[in-house]
CSV table of C-alpha atoms in Angstrom, one decimal:
chain,number,residue,atom,x,y,z
T,902,UNK,CA,104.4,153.6,-121.2
T,903,UNK,CA,101.8,151.2,-119.9
T,904,UNK,CA,100.1,148.6,-122.1
T,905,UNK,CA,97.0,150.8,-122.2
T,906,UNK,CA,99.0,153.8,-123.3
T,907,UNK,CA,100.8,151.8,-126.0
T,908,UNK,CA,97.5,150.5,-127.4
T,909,UNK,CA,96.2,154.1,-127.3
T,910,UNK,CA,99.2,155.3,-129.3
T,911,UNK,CA,98.7,152.6,-132.0
T,912,UNK,CA,95.0,153.4,-132.5
T,913,UNK,CA,95.6,157.1,-132.6
T,914,UNK,CA,98.3,156.6,-135.2
T,915,UNK,CA,95.8,154.9,-137.4
T,916,UNK,CA,93.3,157.7,-136.8
T,917,UNK,CA,95.9,160.3,-137.9
T,918,UNK,CA,96.8,158.3,-141.0
T,919,UNK,CA,93.2,158.0,-141.9
T,920,UNK,CA,93.0,154.2,-141.5
T,921,UNK,CA,90.4,154.4,-138.7
T,922,UNK,CA,87.6,156.9,-138.1
T,923,UNK,CA,87.1,158.6,-134.7
T,924,UNK,CA,83.9,156.7,-133.8
T,925,UNK,CA,85.5,153.3,-134.3
T,926,UNK,CA,88.6,154.4,-132.3
T,927,UNK,CA,86.3,155.7,-129.5
T,928,UNK,CA,84.5,152.3,-129.4
T,929,UNK,CA,87.8,150.4,-129.2
T,930,UNK,CA,89.3,152.6,-126.5
T,931,UNK,CA,86.1,152.8,-124.5
T,932,UNK,CA,86.0,156.6,-124.5
T,933,UNK,CA,83.8,159.2,-126.2
T,934,UNK,CA,84.5,160.8,-129.5
T,935,UNK,CA,85.4,164.1,-127.9
T,936,UNK,CA,88.2,162.4,-125.9
T,937,UNK,CA,89.5,160.9,-129.1
T,938,UNK,CA,89.7,164.4,-130.6
T,939,UNK,CA,91.7,165.5,-127.5
T,940,UNK,CA,94.1,162.6,-127.8
T,941,UNK,CA,94.6,163.3,-131.5
T,942,UNK,CA,95.4,166.9,-130.9
T,943,UNK,CA,97.8,166.1,-128.1
T,944,UNK,CA,99.6,163.5,-130.2
T,945,UNK,CA,100.0,165.9,-133.1
T,946,UNK,CA,101.4,168.6,-130.8
T,947,UNK,CA,103.6,166.5,-128.4
T,948,UNK,CA,104.0,163.2,-130.2
T,949,UNK,CA,103.7,159.9,-128.4
T,950,UNK,CA,104.7,161.5,-125.0
T,951,UNK,CA,101.5,163.5,-125.1
T,952,UNK,CA,99.5,160.3,-124.5
T,953,UNK,CA,101.3,159.6,-121.2
T,954,UNK,CA,99.3,160.4,-118.1
T,955,UNK,CA,100.1,163.8,-116.6
T,956,UNK,CA,99.6,162.5,-113.0
T,957,UNK,CA,102.5,160.0,-113.2
T,958,UNK,CA,105.1,160.6,-110.5
T,959,UNK,CA,102.8,163.0,-108.5
T,960,UNK,CA,101.2,162.3,-105.2
T,961,UNK,CA,97.5,161.4,-105.3
T,962,UNK,CA,95.0,163.9,-104.1
T,963,UNK,CA,93.5,161.1,-101.9
T,964,UNK,CA,96.8,160.1,-100.3
T,965,UNK,CA,97.2,160.2,-96.5
T,966,UNK,CA,99.4,163.2,-95.3
T,967,UNK,CA,102.9,162.1,-94.4
T,968,UNK,CA,102.7,164.0,-91.1
T,969,UNK,CA,99.5,162.2,-90.1
T,970,UNK,CA,100.9,158.8,-90.9
T,971,UNK,CA,104.1,159.6,-89.0
T,972,UNK,CA,102.0,160.6,-85.9
T,973,UNK,CA,100.1,157.3,-86.1
T,974,UNK,CA,103.3,155.3,-86.3
T,975,UNK,CA,104.7,157.1,-83.3
T,976,UNK,CA,101.6,156.6,-81.2
T,977,UNK,CA,101.6,152.9,-82.1
T,978,UNK,CA,105.3,152.6,-81.2
T,979,UNK,CA,104.8,154.3,-77.9
T,980,UNK,CA,101.5,152.9,-76.6
T,981,UNK,CA,100.5,149.9,-78.8
T,982,UNK,CA,103.7,148.2,-79.7
T,983,UNK,CA,102.4,144.7,-79.2
T,984,UNK,CA,98.9,145.4,-80.6
T,985,UNK,CA,97.8,143.8,-83.9
T,986,UNK,CA,96.9,146.1,-86.9
T,987,UNK,CA,93.2,145.9,-86.3
T,988,UNK,CA,93.2,146.6,-82.6
T,989,UNK,CA,95.8,149.4,-83.1
T,990,UNK,CA,93.5,150.9,-85.8
T,991,UNK,CA,90.5,150.8,-83.4
T,992,UNK,CA,92.5,152.5,-80.6
T,993,UNK,CA,93.8,155.2,-82.9
T,994,UNK,CA,90.2,156.0,-83.9
T,995,UNK,CA,88.7,155.8,-80.4
T,996,UNK,CA,91.4,157.5,-78.3
T,997,UNK,CA,93.2,159.8,-80.8
T,998,UNK,CA,90.6,160.5,-83.5
T,999,UNK,CA,93.0,159.3,-86.3
T,1000,UNK,CA,90.9,157.5,-88.9
T,1001,UNK,CA,92.9,155.1,-91.0
T,1002,UNK,CA,92.1,151.8,-92.6
T,1003,UNK,CA,93.3,148.6,-91.2
T,1004,UNK,CA,95.4,147.9,-94.2
T,1005,UNK,CA,97.0,151.3,-94.1
T,1006,UNK,CA,97.9,150.8,-90.4
T,1007,UNK,CA,99.3,147.3,-91.2
T,1008,UNK,CA,101.5,148.6,-94.0
T,1009,UNK,CA,102.7,151.4,-91.8
T,1010,UNK,CA,103.6,149.0,-89.0
T,1011,UNK,CA,105.4,146.7,-91.5
T,1012,UNK,CA,107.4,149.6,-92.8
T,1013,UNK,CA,108.3,150.7,-89.3
T,1014,UNK,CA,109.3,147.2,-88.2
T,1015,UNK,CA,106.6,147.1,-85.5
T,1016,UNK,CA,104.6,144.3,-87.1
T,1017,UNK,CA,105.8,141.2,-89.0
T,1018,UNK,CA,103.7,139.6,-91.7
T,1019,UNK,CA,102.3,136.2,-90.7
T,1020,UNK,CA,101.6,133.2,-92.8
T,1021,UNK,CA,98.1,132.4,-93.8
T,1022,UNK,CA,96.0,129.8,-91.9
T,1023,UNK,CA,96.3,126.3,-93.1
T,1024,UNK,CA,93.5,124.3,-94.6
T,1025,UNK,CA,90.6,123.6,-92.2
T,1026,UNK,CA,90.2,119.9,-91.4
T,1027,UNK,CA,87.1,120.2,-89.2
T,1028,UNK,CA,83.8,120.9,-90.9
T,1029,UNK,CA,82.0,124.0,-89.7
T,1030,UNK,CA,78.8,123.5,-87.6
T,1031,UNK,CA,75.8,125.7,-88.2
T,1032,UNK,CA,75.0,128.2,-85.5
T,1033,UNK,CA,71.9,127.6,-83.4
T,1034,UNK,CA,69.0,129.6,-84.7
T,1035,UNK,CA,67.9,131.5,-81.6
T,1036,UNK,CA,69.7,133.3,-78.8
T,1037,UNK,CA,69.9,131.2,-75.7
T,1038,UNK,CA,69.5,127.8,-77.4
T,1039,UNK,CA,73.1,126.9,-76.7
T,1040,UNK,CA,75.6,128.6,-74.4
T,1041,UNK,CA,79.2,127.4,-74.7
T,1042,UNK,CA,81.2,127.6,-71.5
T,1043,UNK,CA,84.9,127.2,-70.7
T,1044,UNK,CA,87.7,128.3,-68.4
T,1045,UNK,CA,90.8,130.0,-69.7
T,1046,UNK,CA,93.8,130.0,-67.3
T,1047,UNK,CA,96.3,132.7,-68.4
T,1048,UNK,CA,98.5,135.5,-67.0
T,1049,UNK,CA,95.7,138.0,-67.5
T,1050,UNK,CA,97.3,140.8,-65.5
T,1051,UNK,CA,100.8,140.4,-67.0
T,1052,UNK,CA,102.5,140.0,-63.7
T,1053,UNK,CA,100.6,142.8,-61.9
T,1054,UNK,CA,98.6,140.1,-60.1
T,1055,UNK,CA,98.9,136.3,-59.8
T,1056,UNK,CA,97.8,134.3,-62.8
T,1057,UNK,CA,94.2,133.2,-62.7
T,1058,UNK,CA,91.3,131.7,-64.7
T,1059,UNK,CA,88.6,133.5,-66.7
T,1060,UNK,CA,85.2,131.8,-66.9
T,1061,UNK,CA,83.6,132.5,-70.3
T,1062,UNK,CA,79.9,132.1,-71.3
T,1063,UNK,CA,79.3,132.8,-75.0
T,1064,UNK,CA,76.1,132.4,-77.0
T,1065,UNK,CA,76.3,130.1,-80.0
T,1066,UNK,CA,73.7,131.8,-82.1
T,1067,UNK,CA,74.9,135.4,-81.9
T,1068,UNK,CA,78.5,135.1,-80.6
T,1069,UNK,CA,77.7,137.4,-77.7
T,1070,UNK,CA,79.6,137.3,-74.5
T,1071,UNK,CA,76.9,136.5,-71.9
T,1072,UNK,CA,79.0,136.4,-68.8
T,1073,UNK,CA,82.7,136.7,-67.7
T,1074,UNK,CA,84.3,136.3,-64.3
T,1075,UNK,CA,87.9,136.0,-63.0
T,1076,UNK,CA,88.5,133.2,-60.4
T,1077,UNK,CA,91.6,131.7,-58.9
T,1078,UNK,CA,91.0,128.3,-60.4
T,1079,UNK,CA,88.4,126.4,-62.5
T,1080,UNK,CA,86.1,124.9,-59.8
T,1081,UNK,CA,82.5,123.7,-59.5
T,1082,UNK,CA,81.6,126.5,-57.2
T,1083,UNK,CA,83.1,129.1,-59.5
T,1084,UNK,CA,80.9,127.9,-62.4
T,1085,UNK,CA,77.9,127.8,-60.2
T,1086,UNK,CA,78.4,131.3,-58.9
T,1087,UNK,CA,78.7,132.6,-62.5
T,1088,UNK,CA,75.6,130.6,-63.6
T,1089,UNK,CA,73.6,132.1,-60.8
T,1090,UNK,CA,74.5,135.6,-62.0
T,1091,UNK,CA,73.7,134.6,-65.6
T,1092,UNK,CA,70.2,133.2,-64.7
T,1093,UNK,CA,69.3,136.4,-62.8
T,1094,UNK,CA,70.4,138.5,-65.8
T,1095,UNK,CA,69.2,136.5,-68.8
T,1096,UNK,CA,67.1,133.6,-67.6
T,1097,UNK,CA,67.5,129.8,-68.0
T,1098,UNK,CA,69.2,128.7,-71.3
T,1099,UNK,CA,68.2,125.6,-73.1
T,1100,UNK,CA,71.6,123.9,-73.0
T,1101,UNK,CA,75.1,124.4,-71.8
T,1102,UNK,CA,78.0,123.1,-74.0
T,1103,UNK,CA,81.2,122.3,-72.2
T,1104,UNK,CA,84.3,120.1,-72.4
T,1105,UNK,CA,84.7,116.8,-70.6
T,1106,UNK,CA,86.3,118.3,-67.4
T,1107,UNK,CA,85.6,116.4,-64.2
T,1108,UNK,CA,83.4,119.4,-63.2
T,1109,UNK,CA,80.9,118.5,-65.9
T,1110,UNK,CA,81.1,114.7,-66.4
T,1111,UNK,CA,82.2,111.6,-64.5
T,1112,UNK,CA,85.2,109.7,-66.0
T,1113,UNK,CA,84.5,106.0,-66.7
T,1114,UNK,CA,87.7,105.2,-64.8
T,1115,UNK,CA,86.3,106.5,-61.6
T,1116,UNK,CA,83.2,104.2,-61.5
T,1117,UNK,CA,82.4,100.8,-62.8
T,1118,UNK,CA,79.2,102.2,-64.3
T,1119,UNK,CA,79.5,105.9,-65.1
T,1120,UNK,CA,76.2,106.1,-66.9
T,1121,UNK,CA,74.2,106.9,-63.7
T,1122,UNK,CA,77.0,108.9,-62.0
T,1123,UNK,CA,76.5,112.6,-61.8
T,1124,UNK,CA,78.6,115.6,-60.9
T,1125,UNK,CA,77.5,118.4,-58.6
T,1126,UNK,CA,77.2,120.7,-61.7
T,1127,UNK,CA,75.2,118.1,-63.6
T,1128,UNK,CA,72.8,117.7,-60.6
T,1129,UNK,CA,72.3,121.5,-60.5
T,1130,UNK,CA,71.5,121.6,-64.3
T,1131,UNK,CA,69.0,118.8,-64.0
T,1132,UNK,CA,67.2,120.5,-61.2
T,1133,UNK,CA,67.0,123.8,-63.3
T,1134,UNK,CA,65.9,122.0,-66.4
T,1135,UNK,CA,69.1,122.9,-68.4
T,1136,UNK,CA,70.6,120.3,-70.7
T,1137,UNK,CA,74.3,119.6,-70.2
T,1138,UNK,CA,76.3,118.6,-73.3
T,1139,UNK,CA,79.9,117.6,-73.3
T,1140,UNK,CA,82.1,118.0,-76.4
T,1141,UNK,CA,84.4,115.2,-77.5
T,1142,UNK,CA,87.1,117.6,-78.8
T,1143,UNK,CA,88.1,121.2,-78.4
T,1144,UNK,CA,87.3,121.8,-82.1
T,1145,UNK,CA,83.6,120.9,-81.4
T,1146,UNK,CA,83.3,124.0,-79.1
T,1147,UNK,CA,85.4,126.1,-81.3
T,1148,UNK,CA,83.4,129.3,-80.8
T,1149,UNK,CA,84.3,129.6,-77.1
T,1150,UNK,CA,87.9,128.4,-77.9
T,1151,UNK,CA,88.3,131.2,-80.4
T,1152,UNK,CA,86.8,133.7,-78.0
T,1153,UNK,CA,89.4,132.7,-75.4
T,1154,UNK,CA,92.1,133.4,-77.9
T,1155,UNK,CA,90.6,136.8,-78.7
T,1156,UNK,CA,90.2,137.7,-75.1
T,1157,UNK,CA,93.8,136.7,-74.2
T,1158,UNK,CA,94.9,139.3,-76.8
T,1159,UNK,CA,92.4,142.1,-76.5
T,1160,UNK,CA,91.2,141.8,-72.9
T,1161,UNK,CA,94.8,141.8,-71.5
T,1162,UNK,CA,95.7,144.9,-73.4
T,1163,UNK,CA,92.4,146.7,-72.4
T,1164,UNK,CA,93.1,146.0,-68.7
T,1165,UNK,CA,96.6,147.3,-69.2
T,1166,UNK,CA,95.3,150.6,-70.7
T,1167,UNK,CA,92.7,150.9,-67.9
T,1168,UNK,CA,95.3,150.3,-65.2
T,1169,UNK,CA,93.5,147.3,-63.7
T,1170,UNK,CA,95.7,145.1,-61.5
T,1171,UNK,CA,93.3,142.9,-59.4
T,1172,UNK,CA,90.6,140.4,-59.8
T,1173,UNK,CA,88.0,142.5,-57.9
T,1174,UNK,CA,88.6,145.6,-60.0
T,1175,UNK,CA,88.5,143.5,-63.2
T,1176,UNK,CA,85.2,141.8,-62.3
T,1177,UNK,CA,83.7,145.1,-61.6
T,1178,UNK,CA,84.8,146.5,-65.0
T,1179,UNK,CA,83.9,143.4,-67.1
T,1180,UNK,CA,80.3,144.3,-67.8
T,1181,UNK,CA,81.5,147.5,-69.5
T,1182,UNK,CA,83.9,145.4,-71.6
T,1183,UNK,CA,81.2,142.9,-72.5
T,1184,UNK,CA,79.0,145.6,-74.0
T,1185,UNK,CA,81.9,146.9,-76.1
T,1186,UNK,CA,82.9,143.4,-77.2
T,1187,UNK,CA,79.4,142.5,-78.3
T,1188,UNK,CA,79.0,145.8,-80.3
T,1189,UNK,CA,82.2,144.9,-82.1
T,1190,UNK,CA,81.8,141.1,-82.7
T,1191,UNK,CA,78.2,140.0,-82.2
T,1192,UNK,CA,76.1,138.9,-85.2
T,1193,UNK,CA,72.3,138.8,-85.7
T,1194,UNK,CA,70.8,135.3,-85.0
T,1195,UNK,CA,69.0,133.5,-87.8
T,1196,UNK,CA,65.7,133.7,-86.0
T,1197,UNK,CA,64.2,136.5,-83.9
T,1198,UNK,CA,63.1,135.8,-80.3
T,1199,UNK,CA,64.9,134.5,-77.2
T,1200,UNK,CA,65.1,130.9,-76.1
T,1201,UNK,CA,65.8,131.9,-72.4
T,1202,UNK,CA,63.1,130.9,-69.9
T,1203,UNK,CA,62.6,133.3,-66.9
T,1204,UNK,CA,63.4,131.7,-63.6
T,1205,UNK,CA,60.3,131.9,-61.4
T,1206,UNK,CA,61.8,130.6,-58.1
T,1207,UNK,CA,63.2,132.6,-55.2
T,1208,UNK,CA,66.7,133.8,-55.1
T,1209,UNK,CA,67.4,131.7,-52.0
T,1210,UNK,CA,66.2,128.6,-53.7
T,1211,UNK,CA,68.4,129.3,-56.7
T,1212,UNK,CA,71.4,129.8,-54.5
T,1213,UNK,CA,70.6,126.4,-52.8
T,1214,UNK,CA,70.4,124.6,-56.1
T,1215,UNK,CA,73.7,126.1,-57.4
T,1216,UNK,CA,75.7,124.8,-54.5
T,1217,UNK,CA,77.5,121.5,-53.7
T,1218,UNK,CA,75.4,118.9,-51.8
T,1219,UNK,CA,77.4,116.2,-50.0
T,1220,UNK,CA,75.5,113.4,-48.2
T,1221,UNK,CA,76.4,112.6,-44.6
T,1222,UNK,CA,74.9,110.5,-41.9
T,1223,UNK,CA,74.4,111.8,-38.4
T,1224,UNK,CA,75.8,109.8,-35.5
T,1225,UNK,CA,74.0,109.0,-32.3
T,1226,UNK,CA,75.1,112.4,-30.8
T,1227,UNK,CA,73.9,114.2,-34.0
T,1228,UNK,CA,77.3,115.0,-35.4
T,1229,UNK,CA,79.0,114.4,-38.8
T,1230,UNK,CA,82.4,115.2,-40.4
T,1231,UNK,CA,83.1,116.9,-43.7
T,1232,UNK,CA,86.4,118.2,-45.2
T,1233,UNK,CA,88.1,118.1,-41.8
T,1234,UNK,CA,85.3,119.9,-39.9
T,1235,UNK,CA,83.0,118.5,-37.3
T,1236,UNK,CA,79.3,119.6,-37.5
T,1237,UNK,CA,77.2,119.3,-34.4
T,1238,UNK,CA,73.5,119.6,-34.9
T,1239,UNK,CA,71.7,121.7,-32.3
T,1240,UNK,CA,68.2,120.2,-31.9
T,1241,UNK,CA,66.1,119.7,-28.9
T,1242,UNK,CA,62.7,118.4,-30.1
T,1243,UNK,CA,63.9,116.2,-33.0
T,1244,UNK,CA,66.9,114.6,-31.5
T,1245,UNK,CA,65.6,111.0,-31.6
T,1246,UNK,CA,64.4,111.4,-35.2
T,1247,UNK,CA,67.7,112.8,-36.4
T,1248,UNK,CA,69.9,109.9,-35.0
T,1249,UNK,CA,71.3,108.1,-38.0
T,1250,UNK,CA,69.4,110.4,-40.4
T,1251,UNK,CA,71.0,111.2,-43.8
T,1252,UNK,CA,71.6,115.0,-44.3
T,1253,UNK,CA,73.2,117.2,-46.9
T,1254,UNK,CA,76.1,119.5,-46.3
T,1255,UNK,CA,75.4,122.4,-48.6
T,1256,UNK,CA,78.4,124.7,-49.6
T,1257,UNK,CA,77.6,127.9,-51.5
T,1258,UNK,CA,79.9,129.8,-53.8
T,1259,UNK,CA,80.2,132.6,-51.3
T,1260,UNK,CA,81.5,130.2,-48.6
T,1261,UNK,CA,78.3,129.9,-46.7
T,1262,UNK,CA,77.3,126.4,-45.5
T,1263,UNK,CA,74.0,124.8,-44.5
T,1264,UNK,CA,72.8,121.4,-43.2
T,1265,UNK,CA,69.6,120.2,-44.8
T,1266,UNK,CA,67.3,117.4,-43.7
T,1267,UNK,CA,64.1,116.7,-45.6
T,1268,UNK,CA,64.2,120.2,-47.1
T,1269,UNK,CA,64.6,121.9,-43.7
T,1270,UNK,CA,67.7,123.8,-42.5
T,1271,UNK,CA,69.2,122.4,-39.3
T,1272,UNK,CA,71.0,124.7,-36.8
T,1273,UNK,CA,74.5,123.6,-36.0
T,1274,UNK,CA,77.9,124.5,-34.6
T,1275,UNK,CA,81.2,123.8,-36.4
T,1276,UNK,CA,84.6,122.9,-35.0
T,1277,UNK,CA,87.8,121.3,-36.3
T,1278,UNK,CA,88.6,117.7,-35.7
T,1279,UNK,CA,92.0,118.6,-34.3
T,1280,UNK,CA,90.3,120.8,-31.6
T,1281,UNK,CA,88.2,117.9,-30.5
T,1282,UNK,CA,91.2,115.7,-30.0
T,1283,UNK,CA,93.0,118.3,-27.9
T,1284,UNK,CA,89.9,118.7,-25.6
T,1285,UNK,CA,89.8,114.9,-25.0
T,1286,UNK,CA,93.5,114.8,-24.2
T,1287,UNK,CA,93.1,117.2,-21.3
T,1288,UNK,CA,91.5,114.5,-19.2
T,1289,UNK,CA,94.0,113.6,-16.4
T,1290,UNK,CA,92.6,110.2,-15.7
T,1291,UNK,CA,93.9,108.5,-18.7
T,1292,UNK,CA,96.4,110.9,-20.3
T,1293,UNK,CA,99.4,109.2,-18.8
T,1294,UNK,CA,98.2,105.7,-19.8
T,1295,UNK,CA,97.5,106.9,-23.4
T,1296,UNK,CA,100.8,108.5,-23.8
T,1297,UNK,CA,102.6,105.5,-22.4
T,1298,UNK,CA,100.7,103.2,-24.7
T,1299,UNK,CA,101.4,105.3,-27.7
T,1300,UNK,CA,105.2,105.4,-26.9
T,1301,UNK,CA,105.2,101.7,-26.3
T,1302,UNK,CA,103.6,101.0,-29.7
T,1303,UNK,CA,106.1,103.2,-31.4
T,1304,UNK,CA,109.2,101.8,-29.7
T,1305,UNK,CA,108.1,98.2,-29.6
T,1306,UNK,CA,105.9,97.4,-32.5
T,1307,UNK,CA,104.0,94.1,-32.4
T,1308,UNK,CA,105.8,91.2,-34.1
T,1309,UNK,CA,104.0,88.4,-35.9
T,1310,UNK,CA,103.9,84.9,-34.5
T,1311,UNK,CA,106.9,83.0,-35.9
T,1312,UNK,CA,109.0,86.0,-36.2
T,1313,UNK,CA,112.7,85.3,-35.6
T,1314,UNK,CA,112.7,87.7,-32.7
T,1315,UNK,CA,109.9,85.7,-31.1
T,1316,UNK,CA,111.8,82.4,-31.1
T,1317,UNK,CA,113.9,81.6,-28.0
T,1318,UNK,CA,117.5,81.0,-28.9
T,1319,UNK,CA,119.1,77.8,-27.6
T,1320,UNK,CA,122.3,79.5,-26.7
T,1321,UNK,CA,122.7,83.3,-26.2
T,1322,UNK,CA,125.5,84.9,-28.2
T,1323,UNK,CA,128.9,84.7,-26.5
T,1324,UNK,CA,128.0,81.9,-24.0
T,1325,UNK,CA,128.4,78.2,-23.6
T,1326,UNK,CA,125.9,75.8,-21.9
T,1327,UNK,CA,126.8,74.2,-18.6
T,1328,UNK,CA,125.1,72.1,-16.0
T,1329,UNK,CA,126.6,74.0,-13.0
T,1330,UNK,CA,129.0,76.7,-12.2
T,1331,UNK,CA,131.4,76.9,-9.3
T,1332,UNK,CA,133.2,79.8,-7.9
T,1333,UNK,CA,136.4,79.5,-5.9
T,1334,UNK,CA,136.1,80.5,-2.2
T,1335,UNK,CA,138.2,79.9,0.9
T,1336,UNK,CA,136.1,76.9,1.8
T,1337,UNK,CA,136.3,75.4,-1.7
T,1338,UNK,CA,134.2,75.6,-4.8
T,1339,UNK,CA,130.5,76.6,-4.6
T,1340,UNK,CA,127.8,76.5,-7.3
T,1341,UNK,CA,126.6,79.8,-8.6
T,1342,UNK,CA,124.2,81.2,-11.3
T,1343,UNK,CA,123.4,82.1,-14.0
T,1344,UNK,CA,123.1,79.0,-16.1
T,1345,UNK,CA,125.0,80.6,-19.0
T,1346,UNK,CA,128.3,82.3,-18.3
T,1347,UNK,CA,130.8,84.1,-20.6
T,1348,UNK,CA,133.5,82.2,-22.3
T,1349,UNK,CA,136.7,81.7,-20.3
T,1350,UNK,CA,135.0,81.2,-17.0
T,1351,UNK,CA,136.3,78.2,-14.9
T,1352,UNK,CA,133.5,75.6,-15.0
T,1353,UNK,CA,133.1,72.1,-13.6
T,1354,UNK,CA,130.7,69.6,-15.0
T,1355,UNK,CA,130.0,66.0,-13.9
T,1356,UNK,CA,130.6,63.9,-10.7
T,1357,UNK,CA,133.7,62.8,-8.9
T,1358,UNK,CA,136.6,64.4,-7.2
T,1359,UNK,CA,136.9,68.1,-7.7
T,1360,UNK,CA,140.6,67.8,-8.3
T,1361,UNK,CA,140.0,65.9,-11.5
């Protein structure tokens, strides 16, 4: 008997003995008087065992059928073995029309050995920051390198734009690596779809800020991405720690779990197919996880410029100075400006080499696009080497420099030795002939040679 049933038996014994009236017993048990009469009749007929619940040991009318639970466990084991209880519960509801609670699925997975209980999260050491009030006031951005396709395609990076006020995924794109042009291309798509946000919140990657170690004064230094944000009127904020931009960091962790498994179920095995499917996933993600902002309204500002102007802003601009023949070099390429009427004005002019996210390049001078031709520097060298007038001299000169490098003045090899190795100095050398001895050269001769030095009779 439970404690409640023991108390009930004691009170009903007092009622039967006349020590307690039925109204007082009903008040103490929290039931009506008619229920007290039923309990009294049952105790008189069956004794104390009559007060025990008749449902004990029987299956609840609201219990889940054993066959349905076994079917759910088999589906999880076959298709969703590495899914968490919540995601597995959602897939059972969406794809198999099996409606179970998350806790029921978790208990079933634990009993089947599919899921292991995890320890609870530790104490939070970082204070929570309040969300921004309106949508578009602050967009957190980050890149998440991961094996997104589980070996079906090379590992890549996912660029994530998430709204701080609502937690909505604003933009996603798979790229090979986290680069400036990758962020600029996704920001261009974002501006066309939503407008200009008030601020972008990022980490301290070299894409977004200049390290103090790179320049003596990094206060005025600016990255290409920072220059583009300034031209668009978007504030760029860099976090000092990953916890400061925890919303996008937690989104990355969620995507590395859910997005990977969704692409596996969809059979997606390439970046192009994934980027085409991502808008559909963003809508489903936002329906599941987005919250209502504290204030209504949107902080995005519509972009009023042309699409071409936006593409030019969201591109890298590298300064170069034209030579006297209107050429410049950039990233191993030689750019030759084709201009007939402004040739004198362009000599020594500073231009900008503009590289777009789609690979297109432009040369800009005072806001105007210059026509040009492009060639590799190695090709230029090969064309000059064909000239037969000086090819032999150049080759001979290069070989001589390689075989006989120049020595500094005072080098031991430069100093003339007084006596060459293996020789002895003499004033004259004589060789034996039929007419006698005759002088010969060189001045220095090998050791062991018959030598005569001095004056007097040769016989001495």
